[in-house]
Short mmCIF file of C-alpha atoms in Angstrom, two decimals:
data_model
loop_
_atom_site.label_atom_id
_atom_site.label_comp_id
_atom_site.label_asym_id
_atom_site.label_seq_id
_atom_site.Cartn_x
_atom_site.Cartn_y
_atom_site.Cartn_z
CA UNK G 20 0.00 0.00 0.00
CA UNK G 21 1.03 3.32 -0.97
CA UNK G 22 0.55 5.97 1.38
CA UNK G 23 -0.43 9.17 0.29
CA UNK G 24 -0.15 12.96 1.44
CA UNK G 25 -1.79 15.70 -0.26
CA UNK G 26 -0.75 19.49 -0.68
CA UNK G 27 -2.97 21.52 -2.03
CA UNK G 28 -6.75 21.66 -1.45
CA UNK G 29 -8.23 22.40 -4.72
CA UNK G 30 -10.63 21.11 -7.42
CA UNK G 31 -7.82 19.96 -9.11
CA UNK G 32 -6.81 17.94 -6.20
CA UNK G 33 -10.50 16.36 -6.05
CA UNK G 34 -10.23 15.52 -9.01
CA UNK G 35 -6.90 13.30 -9.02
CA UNK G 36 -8.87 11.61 -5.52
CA UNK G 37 -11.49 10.68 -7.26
CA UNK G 38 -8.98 8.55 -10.18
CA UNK G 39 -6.49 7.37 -7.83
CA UNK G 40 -9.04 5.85 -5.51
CA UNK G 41 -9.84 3.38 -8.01
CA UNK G 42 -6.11 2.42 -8.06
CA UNK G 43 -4.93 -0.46 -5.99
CA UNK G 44 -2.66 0.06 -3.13
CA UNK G 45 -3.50 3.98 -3.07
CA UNK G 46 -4.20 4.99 0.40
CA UNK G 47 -4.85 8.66 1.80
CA UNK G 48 -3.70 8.94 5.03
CA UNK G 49 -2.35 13.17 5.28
CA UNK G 50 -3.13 16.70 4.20
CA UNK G 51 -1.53 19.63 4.64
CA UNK G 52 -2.85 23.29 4.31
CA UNK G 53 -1.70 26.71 5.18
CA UNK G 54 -4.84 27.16 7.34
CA UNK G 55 -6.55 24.48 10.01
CA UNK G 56 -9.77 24.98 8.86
CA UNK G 57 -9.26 24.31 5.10
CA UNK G 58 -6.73 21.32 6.42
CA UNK G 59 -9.67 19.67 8.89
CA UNK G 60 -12.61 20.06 6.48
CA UNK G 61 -10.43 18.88 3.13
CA UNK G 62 -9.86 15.69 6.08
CA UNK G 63 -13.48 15.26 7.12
CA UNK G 64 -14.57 15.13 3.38
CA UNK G 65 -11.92 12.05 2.70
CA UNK G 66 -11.59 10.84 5.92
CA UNK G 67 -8.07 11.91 6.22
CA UNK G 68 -6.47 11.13 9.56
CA UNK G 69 -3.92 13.30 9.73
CA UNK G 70 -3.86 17.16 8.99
CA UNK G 71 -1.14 19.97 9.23
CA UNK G 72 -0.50 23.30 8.41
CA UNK G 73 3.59 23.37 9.01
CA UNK G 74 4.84 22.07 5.95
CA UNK G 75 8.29 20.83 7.65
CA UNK G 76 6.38 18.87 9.95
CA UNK G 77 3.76 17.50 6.84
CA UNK G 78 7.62 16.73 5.56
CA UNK G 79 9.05 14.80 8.09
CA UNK G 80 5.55 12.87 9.01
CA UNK G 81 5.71 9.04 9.17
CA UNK G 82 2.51 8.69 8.06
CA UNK G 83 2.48 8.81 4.88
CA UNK G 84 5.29 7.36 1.46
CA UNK G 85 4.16 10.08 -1.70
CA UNK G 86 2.89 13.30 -2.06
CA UNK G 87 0.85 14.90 -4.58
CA UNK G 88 1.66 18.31 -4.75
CA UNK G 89 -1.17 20.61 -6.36
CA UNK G 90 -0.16 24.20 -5.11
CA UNK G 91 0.61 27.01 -7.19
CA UNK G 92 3.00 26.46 -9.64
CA UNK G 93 5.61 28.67 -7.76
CA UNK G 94 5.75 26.81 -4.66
CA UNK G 95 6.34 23.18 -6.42
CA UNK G 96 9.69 23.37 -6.27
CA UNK G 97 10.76 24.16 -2.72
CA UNK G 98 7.63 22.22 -1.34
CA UNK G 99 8.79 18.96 -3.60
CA UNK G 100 12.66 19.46 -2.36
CA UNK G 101 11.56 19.60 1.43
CA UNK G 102 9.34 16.85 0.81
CA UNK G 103 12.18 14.17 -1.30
CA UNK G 104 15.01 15.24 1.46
CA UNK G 105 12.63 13.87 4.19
CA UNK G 106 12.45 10.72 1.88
CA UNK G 107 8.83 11.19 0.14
CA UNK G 108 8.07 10.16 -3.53
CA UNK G 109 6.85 13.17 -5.29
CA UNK G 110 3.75 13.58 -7.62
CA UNK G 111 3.51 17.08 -8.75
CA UNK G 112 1.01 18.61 -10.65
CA UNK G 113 2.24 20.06 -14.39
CA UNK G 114 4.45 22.31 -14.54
CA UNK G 115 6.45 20.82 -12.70
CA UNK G 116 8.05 23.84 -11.80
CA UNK G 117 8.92 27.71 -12.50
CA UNK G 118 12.16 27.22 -14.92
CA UNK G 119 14.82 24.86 -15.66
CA UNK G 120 17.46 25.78 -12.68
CA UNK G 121 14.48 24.36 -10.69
CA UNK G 122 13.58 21.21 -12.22
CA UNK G 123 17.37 20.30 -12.52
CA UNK G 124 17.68 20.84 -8.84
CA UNK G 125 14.78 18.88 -8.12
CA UNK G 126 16.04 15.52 -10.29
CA UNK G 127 19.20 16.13 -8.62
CA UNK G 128 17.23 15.82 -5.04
CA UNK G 129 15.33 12.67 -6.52
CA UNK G 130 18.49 10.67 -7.07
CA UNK G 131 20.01 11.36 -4.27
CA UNK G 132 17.63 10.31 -1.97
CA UNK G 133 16.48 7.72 -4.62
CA UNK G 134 12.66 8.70 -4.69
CA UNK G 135 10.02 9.09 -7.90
CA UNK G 136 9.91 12.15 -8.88
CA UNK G 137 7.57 12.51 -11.96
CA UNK G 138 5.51 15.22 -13.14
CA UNK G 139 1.59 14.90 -13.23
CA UNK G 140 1.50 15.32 -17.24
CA UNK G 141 -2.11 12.88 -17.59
CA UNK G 142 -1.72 13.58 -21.29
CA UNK G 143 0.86 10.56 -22.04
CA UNK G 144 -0.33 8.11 -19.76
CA UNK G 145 -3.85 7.96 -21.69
CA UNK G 146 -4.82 4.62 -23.60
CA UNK G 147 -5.24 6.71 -26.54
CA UNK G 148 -1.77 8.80 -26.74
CA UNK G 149 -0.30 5.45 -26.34
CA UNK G 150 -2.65 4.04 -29.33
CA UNK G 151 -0.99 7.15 -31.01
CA UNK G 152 2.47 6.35 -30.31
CA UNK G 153 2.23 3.24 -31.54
CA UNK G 154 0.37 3.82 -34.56
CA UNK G 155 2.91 6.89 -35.97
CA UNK G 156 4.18 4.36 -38.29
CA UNK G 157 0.92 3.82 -40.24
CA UNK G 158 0.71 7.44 -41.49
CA UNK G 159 4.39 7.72 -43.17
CA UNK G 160 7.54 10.08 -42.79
CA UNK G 161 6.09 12.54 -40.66
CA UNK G 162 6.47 16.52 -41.55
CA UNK G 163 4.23 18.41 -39.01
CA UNK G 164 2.62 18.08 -35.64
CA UNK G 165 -0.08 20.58 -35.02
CA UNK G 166 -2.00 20.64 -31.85
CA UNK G 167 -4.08 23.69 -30.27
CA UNK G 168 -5.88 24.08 -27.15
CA UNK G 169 -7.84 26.77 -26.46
CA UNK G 170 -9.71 27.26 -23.56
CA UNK G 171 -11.49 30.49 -22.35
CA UNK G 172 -10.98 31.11 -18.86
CA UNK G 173 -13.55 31.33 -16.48
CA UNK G 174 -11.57 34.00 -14.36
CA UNK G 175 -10.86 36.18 -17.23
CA UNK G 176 -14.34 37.79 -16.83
CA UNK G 177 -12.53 38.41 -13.49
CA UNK G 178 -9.88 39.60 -15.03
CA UNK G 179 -11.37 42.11 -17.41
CA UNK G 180 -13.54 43.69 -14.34
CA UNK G 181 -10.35 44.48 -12.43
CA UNK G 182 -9.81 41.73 -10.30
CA UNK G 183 -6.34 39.61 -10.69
CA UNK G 184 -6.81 36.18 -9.62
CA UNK G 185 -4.21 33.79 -9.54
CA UNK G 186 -4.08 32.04 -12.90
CA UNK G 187 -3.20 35.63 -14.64
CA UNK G 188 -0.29 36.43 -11.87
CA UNK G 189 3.00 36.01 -12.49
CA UNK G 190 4.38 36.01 -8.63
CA UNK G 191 2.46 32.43 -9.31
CA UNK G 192 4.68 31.50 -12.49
CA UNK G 193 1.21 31.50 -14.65
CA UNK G 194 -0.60 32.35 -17.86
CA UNK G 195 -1.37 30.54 -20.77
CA UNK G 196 1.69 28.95 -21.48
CA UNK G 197 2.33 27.51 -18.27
CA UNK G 198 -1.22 26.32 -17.58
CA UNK G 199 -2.39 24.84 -21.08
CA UNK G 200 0.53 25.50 -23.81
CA UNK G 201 2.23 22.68 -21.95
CA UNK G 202 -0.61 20.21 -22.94
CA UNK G 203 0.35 21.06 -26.79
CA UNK G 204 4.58 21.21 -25.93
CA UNK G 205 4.96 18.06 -23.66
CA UNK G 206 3.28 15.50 -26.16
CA UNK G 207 5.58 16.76 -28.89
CA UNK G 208 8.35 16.20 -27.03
CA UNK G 209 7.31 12.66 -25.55
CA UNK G 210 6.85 11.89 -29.61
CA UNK G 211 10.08 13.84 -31.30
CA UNK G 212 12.11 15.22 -28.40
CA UNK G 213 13.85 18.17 -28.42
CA UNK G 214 13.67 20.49 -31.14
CA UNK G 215 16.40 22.43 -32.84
CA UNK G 216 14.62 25.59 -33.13
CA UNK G 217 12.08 27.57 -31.64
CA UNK G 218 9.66 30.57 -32.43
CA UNK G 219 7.43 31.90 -30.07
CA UNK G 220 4.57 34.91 -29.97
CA UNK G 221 2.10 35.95 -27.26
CA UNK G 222 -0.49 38.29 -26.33
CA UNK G 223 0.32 39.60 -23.00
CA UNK G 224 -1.99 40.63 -20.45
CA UNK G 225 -1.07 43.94 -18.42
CA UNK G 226 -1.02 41.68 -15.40
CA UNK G 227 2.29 40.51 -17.10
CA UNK G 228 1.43 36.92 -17.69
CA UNK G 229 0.53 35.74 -21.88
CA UNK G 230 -3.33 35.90 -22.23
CA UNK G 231 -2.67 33.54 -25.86
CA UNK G 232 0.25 32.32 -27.61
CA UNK G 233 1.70 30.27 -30.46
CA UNK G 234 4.67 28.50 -31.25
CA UNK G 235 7.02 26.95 -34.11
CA UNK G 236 9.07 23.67 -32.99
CA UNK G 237 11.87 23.18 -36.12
CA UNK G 238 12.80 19.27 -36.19
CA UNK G 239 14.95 18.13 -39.12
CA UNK G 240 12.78 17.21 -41.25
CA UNK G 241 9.26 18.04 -39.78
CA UNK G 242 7.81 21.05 -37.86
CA UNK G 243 5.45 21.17 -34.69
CA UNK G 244 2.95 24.17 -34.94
CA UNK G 245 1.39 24.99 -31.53
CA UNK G 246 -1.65 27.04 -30.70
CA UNK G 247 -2.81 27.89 -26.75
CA UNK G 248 -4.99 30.56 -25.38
CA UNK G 249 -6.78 31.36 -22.04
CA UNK G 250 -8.66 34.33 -23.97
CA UNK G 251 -10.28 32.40 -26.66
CA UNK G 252 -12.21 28.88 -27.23
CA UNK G 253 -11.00 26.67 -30.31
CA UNK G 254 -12.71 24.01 -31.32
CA UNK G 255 -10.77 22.99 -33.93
CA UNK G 256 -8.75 18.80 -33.23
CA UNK G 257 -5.23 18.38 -33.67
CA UNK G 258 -3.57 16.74 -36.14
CA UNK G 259 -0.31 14.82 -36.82
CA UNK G 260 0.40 14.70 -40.54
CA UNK G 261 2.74 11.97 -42.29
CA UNK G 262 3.13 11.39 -46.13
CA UNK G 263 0.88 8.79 -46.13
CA UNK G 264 -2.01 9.92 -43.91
CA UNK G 265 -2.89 12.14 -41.27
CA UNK G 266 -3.71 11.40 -37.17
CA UNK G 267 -6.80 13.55 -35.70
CA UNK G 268 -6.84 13.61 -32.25
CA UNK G 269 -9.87 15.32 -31.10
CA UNK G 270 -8.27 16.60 -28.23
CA UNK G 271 -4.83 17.24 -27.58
CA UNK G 272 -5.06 17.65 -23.85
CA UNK G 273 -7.54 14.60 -23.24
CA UNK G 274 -7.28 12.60 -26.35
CA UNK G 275 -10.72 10.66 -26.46
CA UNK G 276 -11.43 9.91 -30.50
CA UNK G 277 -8.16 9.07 -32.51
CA UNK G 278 -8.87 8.85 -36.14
CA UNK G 279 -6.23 8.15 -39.24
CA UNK G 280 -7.10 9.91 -42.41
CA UNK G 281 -5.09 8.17 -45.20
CA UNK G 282 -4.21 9.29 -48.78
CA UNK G 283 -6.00 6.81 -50.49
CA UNK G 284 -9.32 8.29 -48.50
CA UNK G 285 -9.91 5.47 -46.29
CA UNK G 286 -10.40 6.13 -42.78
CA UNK G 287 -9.36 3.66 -39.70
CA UNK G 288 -10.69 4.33 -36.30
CA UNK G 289 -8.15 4.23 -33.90
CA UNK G 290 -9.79 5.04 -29.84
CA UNK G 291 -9.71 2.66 -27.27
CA UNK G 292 -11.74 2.45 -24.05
CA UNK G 293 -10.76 4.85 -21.54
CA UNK G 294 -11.34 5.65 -17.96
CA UNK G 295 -13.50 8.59 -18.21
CA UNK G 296 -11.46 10.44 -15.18
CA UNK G 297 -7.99 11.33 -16.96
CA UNK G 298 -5.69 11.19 -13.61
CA UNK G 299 -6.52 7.53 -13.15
CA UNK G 300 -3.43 6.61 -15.33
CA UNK G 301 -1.22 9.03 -14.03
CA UNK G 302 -1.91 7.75 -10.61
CA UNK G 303 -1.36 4.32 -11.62
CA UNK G 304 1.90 4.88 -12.86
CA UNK G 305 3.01 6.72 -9.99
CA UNK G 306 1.94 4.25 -7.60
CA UNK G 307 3.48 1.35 -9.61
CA UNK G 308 7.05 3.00 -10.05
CA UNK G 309 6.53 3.43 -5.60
CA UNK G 310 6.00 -0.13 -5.75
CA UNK G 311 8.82 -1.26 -8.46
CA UNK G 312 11.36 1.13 -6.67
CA UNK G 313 11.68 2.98 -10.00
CA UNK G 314 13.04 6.55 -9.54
CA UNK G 315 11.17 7.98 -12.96
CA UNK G 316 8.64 7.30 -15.55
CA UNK G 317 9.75 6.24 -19.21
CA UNK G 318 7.24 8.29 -20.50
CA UNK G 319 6.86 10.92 -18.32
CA UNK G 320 10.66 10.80 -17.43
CA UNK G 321 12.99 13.31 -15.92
CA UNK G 322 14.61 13.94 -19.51
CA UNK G 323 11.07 15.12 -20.79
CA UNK G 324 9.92 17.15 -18.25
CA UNK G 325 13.38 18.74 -18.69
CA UNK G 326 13.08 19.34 -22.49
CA UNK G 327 9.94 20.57 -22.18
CA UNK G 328 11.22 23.13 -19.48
CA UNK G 329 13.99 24.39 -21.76
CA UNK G 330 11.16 24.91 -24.96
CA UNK G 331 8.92 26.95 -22.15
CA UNK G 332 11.77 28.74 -20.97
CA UNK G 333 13.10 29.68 -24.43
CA UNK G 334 9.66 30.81 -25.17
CA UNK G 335 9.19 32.75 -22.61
CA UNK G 336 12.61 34.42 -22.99
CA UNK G 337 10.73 35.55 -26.82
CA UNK G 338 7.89 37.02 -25.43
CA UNK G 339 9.41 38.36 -22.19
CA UNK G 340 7.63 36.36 -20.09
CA UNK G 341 9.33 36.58 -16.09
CA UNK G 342 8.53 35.46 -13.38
CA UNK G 343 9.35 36.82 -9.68
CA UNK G 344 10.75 32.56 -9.49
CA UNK G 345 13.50 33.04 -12.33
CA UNK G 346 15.61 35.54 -10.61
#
């Protein structure tokens, strides 16, 4: 059994309970919050026996293996560290962290104390990016990867009265890119790796965080165009294109319907059966690298959470994007 601790008391955090009950050996056993209140009624809701509110003690607690870290994105870093030098397996919701000098010194903490560190990417783990892995070869030599995801924010309305919440501050390491361009950049890189070139545009909010962005990935002999906004809805699939035949994926972020359009103008249907909550997988791989005594995921491994920090990073460094975490 795999003990569990939870930082973070959010819907997002709900959410990954709700999949990773259904995996075997999960257990819940701690929470920690900055305030008691939110810490005991976050426990009474999932019968939680143990609360706290000092994160060093939360650290050193012997009641629990993992953590699941769902804070704001600036915090992961330091709360991760304190929690792998006391020994815990980390779980930490994408991204991973503010910038590259922080997710190198966070692998480096990982193998030292020899515990999983792996970022909560649910993208890769799904039945159907795997299906589209291992169907790449169907469609050809592959020239371009397109993927958008588009998804008006709720607290923009917020935003556009006056009010600054956190998902358009940068003291939070946030915006667009951070919170939904990585769905488009991590996939690519799980697929092709690291590119030798990239372009990058935004729309930035006076806040100081993007509002929308795009960006060109140069391979050798393909391209990845990405599309992401927090301002705007698409509803438009994604797409992976090969010389014989092209990949829809109906959703880049949640791929449910996977589709391969060949030249010839035949058409093979490509989905599999999924769980219909999208953390189950990433739990389940979590839990069963705990249990193998593997320090990182193949897929979502330390090298492409890396590469995928240096393509944000580089981005962000074209549309002078900063955040309070990078200096």
């Amino acid at each position: 059994m795999v003990r569990f601790g939870i930082i973070g008391t959010n819907w997002i955090t709900e959410r990954f309970l709700q999949a990773a009950s259904k995996v075997e050996d999960f257990s819940l056993t701690a929470v920690y919050s900055r305030t008691e209140e939110k810490a005991v009624e976050f426990a009474k809701k999932y019968e939680i026996q143990h609360t706290y509110t000092d994160l060093t003690e939360f650290a050193r607690s012997q009641e629990f293996d993992a953590v699941y870290i769902a804070s704001p994105n600036s915090l992961h870093a330091e709360q991760a560290i304190l929690c792998m030098t006391n020994g815990k397996h980390v779980l930490c919701e994408k991204p991973i962290a503010s910038n590259t000098k922080e997710i190198e010194e966070m692998i480096s903490v990982a193998k030292k104390h020899s515990v999983v560190l792996m970022e909560a990417m649910k993208t890769t783990l799904l039945p159907n990016f795997l299906q589209i892995k291992e169907s790449l070869h169907k469609i050809g030599k592959i020239r371009r990867y397109f993927a958008s995801y588009c998804q008006y924010s709720s607290r923009y309305d917020k935003y556009k009265e006056g009010i600054v919440l956190n998902a358009f501050k940068p003291e939070f390491s946030n915006g667009s890119l951070m919170d939904i361009g990585i769905y488009c950049v991590y996939p690519a890189v799980t697929l092709f790796g690291e590119p030798n070139k990239i372009q990058a545009s935004s729309y930035m909010l006076e806040s100081g965080v993007d509002g929308e962005g795009s960006m060109l990935l140069t391979y050798d002999e393909m391209d990845a165009v990405i599309m992401y906004s927090k301002i705007t809805d698409s509803h438009i699939p994604s797409e992976i294109q090969g010389e014989n035949g092209s990949i829809i994926i109906d959703k880049i972020h949640t791929p449910e319907k996977v589709t391969i359009r060949y030249k010839d103008g035949t058409e093979e249907d490509m989905t599999v059966a999924q769980d219909e909550n999208s953390m189950y997988y990433e739990a389940k791989e979590f839990v069963s690298l705990v249990k193998k005594n593997q320090i990182e995921s193949e897929i979502n491994s330390h090298e492409n959470t890396l590469i995928t920090g240096r393509i944000i990073e580089e981005a962000r460094k074209q549309i002078g994007l900063t955040f309070p975490a990078d200096k």
